[in-house]
Amino acid sequence: MHQAAAKAHDSGHPAASMADGPDDGKETTSAWHGSVRAAVEGPTPDQAWALLQDFCSLDRWVPSVQTCRRVEGAEGRPGCVRYCAGPVNKAAAGEGEAAAAGWSKERLLEFDPAARRYSYEVVETNKGFGRYTATIRVEPDPGGCAVAWSFEADPVRGWTLDGFVGFLEELARGVARRLEEEIIFPELAG
């Protein structure tokens, strides 16, 4: 692993919580909220944003996404819908089920290049999601830049909140490694 990738990190404990439910001492299934962050040394926020701003290029940045293509609307415009597919995650297959591709259709809600961020929602999926919205943004970091991912979702079938946040932390670290490869070590980019 390269030095900058080895230093990709989250911001400590993930900021994850469940919205408060009735104060009756019972666990609720309220909405999940969370955020993760992965920093990488070298790339500037503008360099990273130039690569990540394409809503329909998730397959370049997230190893578990094998396909990402636009199916509706215009790239970079609210209303654009992307189709993403890849290996099943644990929420998509029940016990004893054969592994199948996990897929989702996701709609771009907001695209703000000046702030280097976009927000999207899952509109259809086989991955166990109900309501899910997220924002991805590229931020300055003392060593270069950071990718921040925040979300709000109904509890996801087959996951705990901590497990889901851990999954997103891995995704963010993977994106940071890919940015390093593409910007700092382009000869290694595939």
Short mmCIF file of C-alpha atoms in Angstrom, two decimals:
data_model
loop_
_atom_site.label_atom_id
_atom_site.label_comp_id
_atom_site.label_asym_id
_atom_site.label_seq_id
_atom_site.Cartn_x
_atom_site.Cartn_y
_atom_site.Cartn_z
CA MET A 1 0.00 0.00 0.00
CA HIS A 2 1.27 3.48 -0.80
CA GLN A 3 2.13 5.93 1.95
CA ALA A 4 -0.84 8.23 1.35
CA ALA A 5 -3.26 5.33 1.12
CA ALA A 6 -1.88 3.92 4.35
CA LYS A 7 -2.69 7.25 5.96
CA ALA A 8 -6.27 7.31 4.69
CA HIS A 9 -8.30 7.49 7.83
CA ASP A 10 -11.70 8.16 9.22
CA SER A 11 -12.28 11.05 11.56
CA GLY A 12 -12.28 8.92 14.68
CA HIS A 13 -15.51 7.43 15.81
CA PRO A 14 -18.18 7.68 13.15
CA ALA A 15 -20.90 10.17 13.84
CA ALA A 16 -23.79 7.75 13.86
CA SER A 17 -27.02 7.82 15.78
CA MET A 18 -30.59 6.70 15.79
CA ALA A 19 -33.22 9.38 16.03
CA ASP A 20 -34.84 9.39 19.44
CA GLY A 21 -38.02 7.43 19.79
CA PRO A 22 -40.56 7.41 22.59
CA ASP A 23 -38.95 7.51 26.02
CA ASP A 24 -40.38 4.16 27.11
CA GLY A 25 -37.08 2.29 27.50
CA LYS A 26 -37.72 0.14 24.42
CA GLU A 27 -35.45 0.11 21.37
CA THR A 28 -37.06 1.78 18.37
CA THR A 29 -36.58 1.39 14.66
CA SER A 30 -36.19 5.12 14.08
CA ALA A 31 -34.19 6.57 11.24
CA TRP A 32 -30.45 6.04 11.13
CA HIS A 33 -28.11 9.02 10.69
CA GLY A 34 -24.39 8.84 10.22
CA SER A 35 -21.29 10.19 8.57
CA VAL A 36 -17.84 8.92 7.73
CA ARG A 37 -14.72 10.63 6.42
CA ALA A 38 -11.54 9.37 4.77
CA ALA A 39 -8.55 11.63 4.16
CA VAL A 40 -5.80 11.14 1.63
CA GLU A 41 -2.51 13.00 1.37
CA GLY A 42 -1.63 14.70 -1.86
CA PRO A 43 -4.69 15.43 -3.98
CA THR A 44 -6.24 18.85 -3.58
CA PRO A 45 -10.01 19.09 -3.09
CA ASP A 46 -10.36 20.47 -6.64
CA GLN A 47 -8.36 17.57 -8.13
CA ALA A 48 -10.48 15.03 -6.26
CA TRP A 49 -13.75 16.76 -7.13
CA ALA A 50 -12.81 16.82 -10.83
CA LEU A 51 -12.82 13.01 -10.70
CA LEU A 52 -15.68 12.35 -8.26
CA GLN A 53 -18.22 14.85 -9.60
CA ASP A 54 -19.46 12.45 -12.31
CA PHE A 55 -22.56 10.96 -10.62
CA CYS A 56 -22.58 7.98 -12.98
CA SER A 57 -18.95 6.91 -12.44
CA LEU A 58 -19.32 5.17 -9.07
CA ASP A 59 -17.88 1.98 -10.57
CA ARG A 60 -14.52 3.79 -10.95
CA TRP A 61 -14.33 4.64 -7.24
CA VAL A 62 -16.08 1.89 -5.29
CA PRO A 63 -14.63 -1.62 -5.84
CA SER A 64 -17.90 -3.38 -4.98
CA VAL A 65 -19.74 -1.49 -7.75
CA GLN A 66 -19.09 -3.23 -11.07
CA THR A 67 -21.65 -1.33 -13.15
CA CYS A 68 -22.82 2.27 -12.93
CA ARG A 69 -24.69 3.89 -15.77
CA ARG A 70 -27.16 6.70 -16.35
CA VAL A 71 -30.69 5.46 -17.04
CA GLU A 72 -32.62 8.72 -16.85
CA GLY A 73 -32.04 12.47 -16.97
CA ALA A 74 -28.86 14.43 -17.64
CA GLU A 75 -25.53 13.86 -15.87
CA GLY A 76 -24.94 16.37 -13.07
CA ARG A 77 -28.55 17.60 -13.06
CA PRO A 78 -31.03 16.89 -10.27
CA GLY A 79 -33.35 14.12 -11.40
CA CYS A 80 -30.57 12.10 -13.07
CA VAL A 81 -30.97 8.40 -12.18
CA ARG A 82 -28.06 5.96 -12.14
CA TYR A 83 -28.22 2.17 -12.06
CA CYS A 84 -25.50 0.52 -9.93
CA ALA A 85 -24.83 -3.20 -9.57
CA GLY A 86 -22.18 -5.40 -8.02
CA PRO A 87 -21.57 -8.35 -5.73
CA VAL A 88 -24.25 -8.97 -3.18
CA ASN A 89 -23.92 -7.36 0.21
CA LYS A 90 -25.19 -9.16 3.28
CA ALA A 91 -28.47 -7.24 3.26
CA ALA A 92 -29.43 -8.50 -0.20
CA ALA A 93 -29.43 -12.26 0.39
CA GLY A 94 -31.24 -14.03 3.18
CA GLU A 95 -29.92 -17.08 4.95
CA GLY A 96 -29.43 -19.97 2.57
CA GLU A 97 -29.99 -17.84 -0.54
CA ALA A 98 -27.52 -18.11 -3.39
CA ALA A 99 -25.37 -15.05 -3.95
CA ALA A 100 -26.81 -12.71 -6.54
CA ALA A 101 -25.92 -9.29 -7.82
CA GLY A 102 -27.04 -6.43 -5.65
CA TRP A 103 -28.42 -3.44 -7.55
CA SER A 104 -29.97 -0.07 -6.97
CA LYS A 105 -31.36 2.90 -8.85
CA GLU A 106 -30.31 6.19 -7.30
CA ARG A 107 -31.62 9.68 -8.08
CA LEU A 108 -29.47 12.80 -7.90
CA LEU A 109 -31.20 15.31 -5.62
CA GLU A 110 -28.68 18.16 -5.45
CA PHE A 111 -25.47 18.90 -7.30
CA ASP A 112 -23.30 21.77 -5.99
CA PRO A 113 -19.90 22.00 -7.72
CA ALA A 114 -18.93 25.17 -5.80
CA ALA A 115 -19.28 23.26 -2.52
CA ARG A 116 -17.89 20.05 -4.13
CA ARG A 117 -20.86 17.90 -3.09
CA TYR A 118 -23.90 16.08 -4.32
CA SER A 119 -26.87 14.40 -2.63
CA TYR A 120 -28.82 11.40 -3.85
CA GLU A 121 -31.52 8.94 -2.79
CA VAL A 122 -32.11 5.25 -3.43
CA VAL A 123 -35.36 4.94 -5.38
CA GLU A 124 -35.36 1.18 -6.01
CA THR A 125 -33.09 -1.68 -4.87
CA ASN A 126 -32.78 -5.33 -3.89
CA LYS A 127 -30.29 -4.55 -1.09
CA GLY A 128 -32.71 -4.28 1.82
CA PHE A 129 -33.00 -0.49 1.85
CA GLY A 130 -36.15 1.44 2.51
CA ARG A 131 -35.65 5.19 2.54
CA TYR A 132 -31.99 6.19 2.06
CA THR A 133 -30.49 9.58 1.23
CA ALA A 134 -26.81 10.49 1.26
CA THR A 135 -24.44 13.35 0.55
CA ILE A 136 -20.91 12.93 -0.73
CA ARG A 137 -18.54 15.87 -0.54
CA VAL A 138 -14.86 16.57 -1.00
CA GLU A 139 -13.34 18.68 1.77
CA PRO A 140 -9.95 20.28 2.42
CA ASP A 141 -7.71 18.34 4.79
CA PRO A 142 -4.28 19.35 6.14
CA GLY A 143 -2.57 16.69 4.01
CA GLY A 144 -4.65 17.20 0.88
CA CYS A 145 -8.35 16.39 0.85
CA ALA A 146 -10.97 14.16 2.39
CA VAL A 147 -14.07 12.37 1.12
CA ALA A 148 -17.02 12.76 3.51
CA TRP A 149 -20.18 10.67 3.22
CA SER A 150 -23.26 11.38 5.34
CA PHE A 151 -26.56 9.54 5.28
CA GLU A 152 -30.05 9.24 6.67
CA ALA A 153 -31.88 5.95 6.24
CA ASP A 154 -34.53 3.69 7.58
CA PRO A 155 -32.86 0.73 9.33
CA VAL A 156 -31.41 -1.55 6.65
CA ARG A 157 -32.53 -5.17 6.73
CA GLY A 158 -29.67 -7.46 7.72
CA TRP A 159 -27.50 -4.69 9.22
CA THR A 160 -26.93 -3.01 12.55
CA LEU A 161 -26.28 0.72 12.53
CA ASP A 162 -22.66 0.17 13.61
CA GLY A 163 -22.17 -2.48 10.92
CA PHE A 164 -23.63 -0.21 8.25
CA VAL A 165 -21.42 2.73 9.30
CA GLY A 166 -18.41 0.39 9.25
CA PHE A 167 -19.35 -0.64 5.70
CA LEU A 168 -19.50 3.04 4.65
CA GLU A 169 -16.14 3.69 6.34
CA GLU A 170 -14.61 0.97 4.17
CA LEU A 171 -16.21 2.48 1.06
CA ALA A 172 -14.85 5.94 1.91
CA ARG A 173 -11.34 4.56 2.53
CA GLY A 174 -11.54 2.71 -0.79
CA VAL A 175 -12.48 5.92 -2.59
CA ALA A 176 -9.54 7.70 -0.93
CA ARG A 177 -7.16 4.96 -2.12
CA ARG A 178 -8.53 5.19 -5.67
CA LEU A 179 -8.07 8.97 -5.66
CA GLU A 180 -4.47 8.51 -4.63
CA GLU A 181 -3.91 5.99 -7.41
CA GLU A 182 -5.56 8.18 -10.03
CA ILE A 183 -4.01 11.52 -9.04
CA ILE A 184 -0.71 10.76 -7.31
CA PHE A 185 0.22 7.47 -8.99
CA PRO A 186 -1.64 7.57 -12.33
CA GLU A 187 0.62 4.86 -13.77
CA LEU A 188 -1.05 2.42 -11.35
CA ALA A 189 -4.62 3.40 -12.26
CA GLY A 190 -6.35 0.81 -14.38
#
